[in-house]
Amino acid sequence: MPHDARAALLRTALEAAERGWHVFPIRPRMKRPPALHGTDACTGTGPCTRGHLGWEQRATTDPDRIRAAWTQAPFNVGIATGPSRLVVVDLDKPKTTSIKGSSDAPSGAETFKALCERAGHAVPDTYRVRTASGGEHLYFTAPDGVRLTNTARTIGELIDTRAWGGYVVAAGSMTTAGPYEPLRGPVAASLPAWLQHILEPAPKPSQAPSVAVSAQSGRYADVALANEAANVARAVEGEREATLFRAARALGRFVAWGDLARHVVEQALQEGGERAGLTPAECRSTLRSALNWSIAHNQTRRNAA
């Protein structure tokens, strides 16, 4: 890579650090993996003297450390979102599936715009980056006192988020698929409260799980909740996530109609999913995505047959 291109990547890293964003090197012309040694190759020296440090712990805003790293090779620039107090919404493009090389599925940007409209808000005006694949990264400042983590499809299809435990490739980086380019900025707006509510982990319920799934009344919604939670808990490996997804889709209509409280449905299905062997994070991600879809598509109660 020409010297001027390497110098441009160094400037990119330094400019990100000036904004308070913690950076680390990514292998040249790639978006992964980080150009740092892993656990197996750790010699226990340098920054790892007291134990191995991963890319999130080693990401830095120190100009001297940045210059030392980026003078070694033309590294792309990774931004560790958690330490940088960022939440980045990743709006992806659908995979091309037809012979003509196009897809009828909505993009992540289109889905996100529709979600904003349903929430009664405009698409937030914030710093954004076009990714090498043609998607977009929307940068937000993380709220104080809340530790958000990565999500996958929690907001909607083709929409992921990066926070603690995640990173994004900075604008100015170049990959074999293309460049990362700034579209708007440079200010990252505060994460909207309505979006934060979607991304926050589900609160631990105060009542015992058995209460949430018990059918204390003869209402159909209560019986449906108990049956779906039981089905999820009995799901076998290979079917667990799909069973949880179908159950949340089925019960979301009762939330939309006011027959069941959302937190009760989340509590019952979360417990069922964990009993079946899913991790808490897997349960939350599947539940949020399926419930959001079902509630949005069942605002009008159907007449009973």
Tab-separated table of N, CA, C and O in Angstrom, residues 142-194:
chain	number	residue	atom	x	y	z
A	142	ALA	N	-23.774	6.395	23.800
A	142	ALA	CA	-24.469	5.518	24.738
A	142	ALA	C	-24.950	6.291	25.956
A	142	ALA	O	-24.304	7.258	26.390
A	143	PRO	N	-26.090	5.901	26.533
A	143	PRO	CA	-26.604	6.591	27.727
A	143	PRO	C	-25.743	6.293	28.951
A	143	PRO	O	-25.115	5.237	29.044
A	144	ASP	N	-25.710	7.230	29.883
A	144	ASP	CA	-24.971	7.031	31.125
A	144	ASP	C	-25.664	5.986	31.989
A	144	ASP	O	-26.900	5.893	32.020
A	145	GLY	N	-24.872	5.211	32.688
A	145	GLY	CA	-25.419	4.278	33.665
A	145	GLY	C	-26.060	3.032	33.083
A	145	GLY	O	-26.660	2.242	33.817
A	146	VAL	N	-25.949	2.817	31.781
A	146	VAL	CA	-26.535	1.636	31.141
A	146	VAL	C	-25.458	0.947	30.328
A	146	VAL	O	-24.770	1.580	29.531
A	147	ARG	N	-25.285	-0.342	30.515
A	147	ARG	CA	-24.279	-1.106	29.776
A	147	ARG	C	-24.989	-1.963	28.719
A	147	ARG	O	-25.432	-3.070	28.998
A	148	LEU	N	-25.081	-1.416	27.527
A	148	LEU	CA	-25.709	-2.137	26.429
A	148	LEU	C	-24.679	-3.032	25.755
A	148	LEU	O	-23.496	-2.701	25.682
A	149	THR	N	-25.133	-4.163	25.234
A	149	THR	CA	-24.256	-5.096	24.542
A	149	THR	C	-24.734	-5.282	23.109
A	149	THR	O	-25.739	-4.700	22.691
A	150	ASN	N	-24.003	-6.094	22.353
A	150	ASN	CA	-24.364	-6.329	20.956
A	150	ASN	C	-25.729	-7.008	20.844
A	150	ASN	O	-26.127	-7.781	21.721
A	151	THR	N	-26.427	-6.726	19.766
A	151	THR	CA	-27.672	-7.429	19.472
A	151	THR	C	-27.661	-7.858	18.014
A	151	THR	O	-26.959	-7.281	17.179
A	152	ALA	N	-28.446	-8.883	17.701
A	152	ALA	CA	-28.604	-9.364	16.332
A	152	ALA	C	-30.100	-9.523	16.050
A	152	ALA	O	-30.775	-10.332	16.688
A	153	ARG	N	-30.607	-8.706	15.157
A	153	ARG	CA	-32.013	-8.756	14.713
A	153	ARG	C	-33.003	-8.438	15.835
A	153	ARG	O	-34.184	-8.721	15.696
A	154	THR	N	-32.519	-7.875	16.940
A	154	THR	CA	-33.443	-7.477	18.002
A	154	THR	C	-34.364	-6.355	17.530
A	154	THR	O	-35.558	-6.358	17.817
A	155	ILE	N	-33.814	-5.406	16.801
A	155	ILE	CA	-34.619	-4.297	16.288
A	155	ILE	C	-35.431	-4.737	15.087
A	155	ILE	O	-36.603	-4.369	14.934
A	156	GLY	N	-34.852	-5.533	14.219
A	156	GLY	CA	-35.548	-5.999	13.026
A	156	GLY	C	-34.582	-6.754	12.130
A	156	GLY	O	-33.382	-6.858	12.408
A	157	GLU	N	-35.114	-7.310	11.045
A	157	GLU	CA	-34.283	-8.051	10.119
A	157	GLU	C	-33.223	-7.142	9.491
A	157	GLU	O	-33.494	-5.995	9.154
A	158	LEU	N	-32.024	-7.701	9.348
A	158	LEU	CA	-30.881	-7.003	8.755
A	158	LEU	C	-30.464	-5.773	9.564
A	158	LEU	O	-29.875	-4.833	9.039
A	159	ILE	N	-30.781	-5.799	10.862
A	159	ILE	CA	-30.367	-4.716	11.762
A	159	ILE	C	-29.691	-5.327	12.991
A	159	ILE	O	-30.321	-6.060	13.750
A	160	ASP	N	-28.415	-5.043	13.161
A	160	ASP	CA	-27.677	-5.447	14.351
A	160	ASP	C	-27.189	-4.188	15.063
A	160	ASP	O	-27.232	-3.091	14.493
A	161	THR	N	-26.735	-4.340	16.280
A	161	THR	CA	-26.133	-3.205	16.980
A	161	THR	C	-24.813	-3.643	17.605
A	161	THR	O	-24.623	-4.813	17.938
A	162	ARG	N	-23.916	-2.678	17.737
A	162	ARG	CA	-22.626	-2.923	18.365
A	162	ARG	C	-22.461	-1.973	19.540
A	162	ARG	O	-22.606	-0.763	19.394
A	163	ALA	N	-22.166	-2.552	20.689
A	163	ALA	CA	-21.926	-1.767	21.906
A	163	ALA	C	-20.797	-2.479	22.660
A	163	ALA	O	-19.774	-2.790	22.057
A	164	TRP	N	-20.968	-2.790	23.958
A	164	TRP	CA	-19.928	-3.526	24.674
A	164	TRP	C	-19.784	-4.912	24.069
A	164	TRP	O	-20.757	-5.597	23.808
A	165	GLY	N	-18.536	-5.291	23.823
A	165	GLY	CA	-18.265	-6.581	23.208
A	165	GLY	C	-18.200	-6.521	21.699
A	165	GLY	O	-17.967	-7.549	21.050
A	166	GLY	N	-18.374	-5.344	21.117
A	166	GLY	CA	-18.386	-5.230	19.669
A	166	GLY	C	-17.504	-4.119	19.153
A	166	GLY	O	-16.983	-3.300	19.923
A	167	TYR	N	-17.321	-4.110	17.841
A	167	TYR	CA	-16.556	-3.039	17.211
A	167	TYR	C	-17.091	-2.794	15.814
A	167	TYR	O	-17.836	-3.611	15.254
A	168	VAL	N	-16.727	-1.647	15.258
A	168	VAL	CA	-17.054	-1.304	13.877
A	168	VAL	C	-15.785	-0.851	13.182
A	168	VAL	O	-14.806	-0.457	13.826
A	169	VAL	N	-15.801	-0.919	11.858
A	169	VAL	CA	-14.684	-0.444	11.058
A	169	VAL	C	-14.903	1.037	10.781
A	169	VAL	O	-15.975	1.456	10.344
A	170	ALA	N	-13.884	1.842	11.037
A	170	ALA	CA	-14.007	3.290	10.925
A	170	ALA	C	-14.030	3.737	9.472
A	170	ALA	O	-13.427	3.117	8.588
A	171	ALA	N	-14.735	4.843	9.229
A	171	ALA	CA	-14.700	5.479	7.918
A	171	ALA	C	-13.264	5.855	7.592
A	171	ALA	O	-12.515	6.339	8.444
A	172	GLY	N	-12.875	5.631	6.337
A	172	GLY	CA	-11.491	5.844	5.936
A	172	GLY	C	-10.753	4.547	5.736
A	172	GLY	O	-9.706	4.499	5.076
A	173	SER	N	-11.305	3.435	6.294
A	173	SER	CA	-10.709	2.121	6.097
A	173	SER	C	-11.073	1.591	4.712
A	173	SER	O	-12.120	1.930	4.153
A	174	MET	N	-10.231	0.726	4.191
A	174	MET	CA	-10.441	0.164	2.855
A	174	MET	C	-10.351	-1.356	2.927
A	174	MET	O	-9.406	-1.896	3.511
A	175	THR	N	-11.358	-2.043	2.369
A	175	THR	CA	-11.335	-3.496	2.312
A	175	THR	C	-11.378	-3.949	0.861
A	175	THR	O	-11.565	-3.142	-0.051
A	176	THR	N	-11.206	-5.249	0.653
A	176	THR	CA	-11.278	-5.781	-0.707
A	176	THR	C	-12.667	-5.596	-1.299
A	176	THR	O	-12.825	-5.596	-2.526
A	177	ALA	N	-13.684	-5.438	-0.443
A	177	ALA	CA	-15.055	-5.229	-0.930
A	177	ALA	C	-15.343	-3.756	-1.212
A	177	ALA	O	-16.354	-3.436	-1.842
A	178	GLY	N	-14.478	-2.864	-0.740
A	178	GLY	CA	-14.699	-1.442	-0.960
A	178	GLY	C	-14.362	-0.626	0.274
A	178	GLY	O	-13.941	-1.163	1.302
A	179	PRO	N	-14.571	0.691	0.200
A	179	PRO	CA	-14.213	1.572	1.311
A	179	PRO	C	-15.359	1.759	2.310
A	179	PRO	O	-16.515	1.475	2.016
A	180	TYR	N	-14.992	2.241	3.493
A	180	TYR	CA	-15.948	2.739	4.486
A	180	TYR	C	-15.902	4.261	4.391
A	180	TYR	O	-14.835	4.852	4.569
A	181	GLU	N	-17.040	4.877	4.100
A	181	GLU	CA	-17.066	6.305	3.790
A	181	GLU	C	-18.058	7.045	4.694
A	181	GLU	O	-19.179	6.567	4.912
A	182	PRO	N	-17.670	8.217	5.210
A	182	PRO	CA	-18.605	9.009	6.025
A	182	PRO	C	-19.716	9.578	5.155
A	182	PRO	O	-19.473	10.066	4.054
A	183	LEU	N	-20.956	9.508	5.649
A	183	LEU	CA	-22.105	10.058	4.937
A	183	LEU	C	-22.612	11.338	5.577
A	183	LEU	O	-23.115	12.227	4.909
A	184	ARG	N	-22.522	11.406	6.880
A	184	ARG	CA	-23.028	12.567	7.617
A	184	ARG	C	-22.295	12.636	8.945
A	184	ARG	O	-21.958	11.619	9.534
A	185	GLY	N	-22.060	13.826	9.402
A	185	GLY	CA	-21.375	13.893	10.676
A	185	GLY	C	-20.778	15.262	10.903
A	185	GLY	O	-21.152	16.212	10.228
A	186	PRO	N	-19.846	15.348	11.858
A	186	PRO	CA	-19.193	14.252	12.570
A	186	PRO	C	-19.790	13.951	13.942
A	186	PRO	O	-19.244	13.157	14.694
A	187	VAL	N	-20.922	14.562	14.299
A	187	VAL	CA	-21.461	14.441	15.652
A	187	VAL	C	-22.325	13.190	15.781
A	187	VAL	O	-23.226	12.956	14.963
A	188	ALA	N	-22.031	12.381	16.804
A	188	ALA	CA	-22.873	11.229	17.128
A	188	ALA	C	-23.944	11.680	18.103
A	188	ALA	O	-23.639	12.130	19.213
A	189	ALA	N	-25.206	11.579	17.706
A	189	ALA	CA	-26.314	12.000	18.558
A	189	ALA	C	-26.491	11.032	19.729
A	189	ALA	O	-26.006	9.895	19.701
A	190	SER	N	-27.178	11.488	20.753
A	190	SER	CA	-27.501	10.611	21.882
A	190	SER	C	-28.460	9.520	21.432
A	190	SER	O	-29.330	9.755	20.583
A	191	LEU	N	-28.313	8.341	21.982
A	191	LEU	CA	-29.209	7.238	21.639
A	191	LEU	C	-30.636	7.605	22.042
A	191	LEU	O	-30.889	7.937	23.201
A	192	PRO	N	-31.594	7.570	21.094
A	192	PRO	CA	-32.977	7.917	21.446
A	192	PRO	C	-33.527	6.997	22.533
A	192	PRO	O	-33.228	5.795	22.558
A	193	ALA	N	-34.327	7.556	23.416
A	193	ALA	CA	-34.864	6.785	24.540
A	193	ALA	C	-35.700	5.610	24.064
A	193	ALA	O	-35.637	4.513	24.642
A	194	TRP	N	-36.489	5.804	23.003
A	194	TRP	CA	-37.345	4.701	22.528
A	194	TRP	C	-36.508	3.556	21.977
A	194	TRP	O	-36.876	2.383	22.123
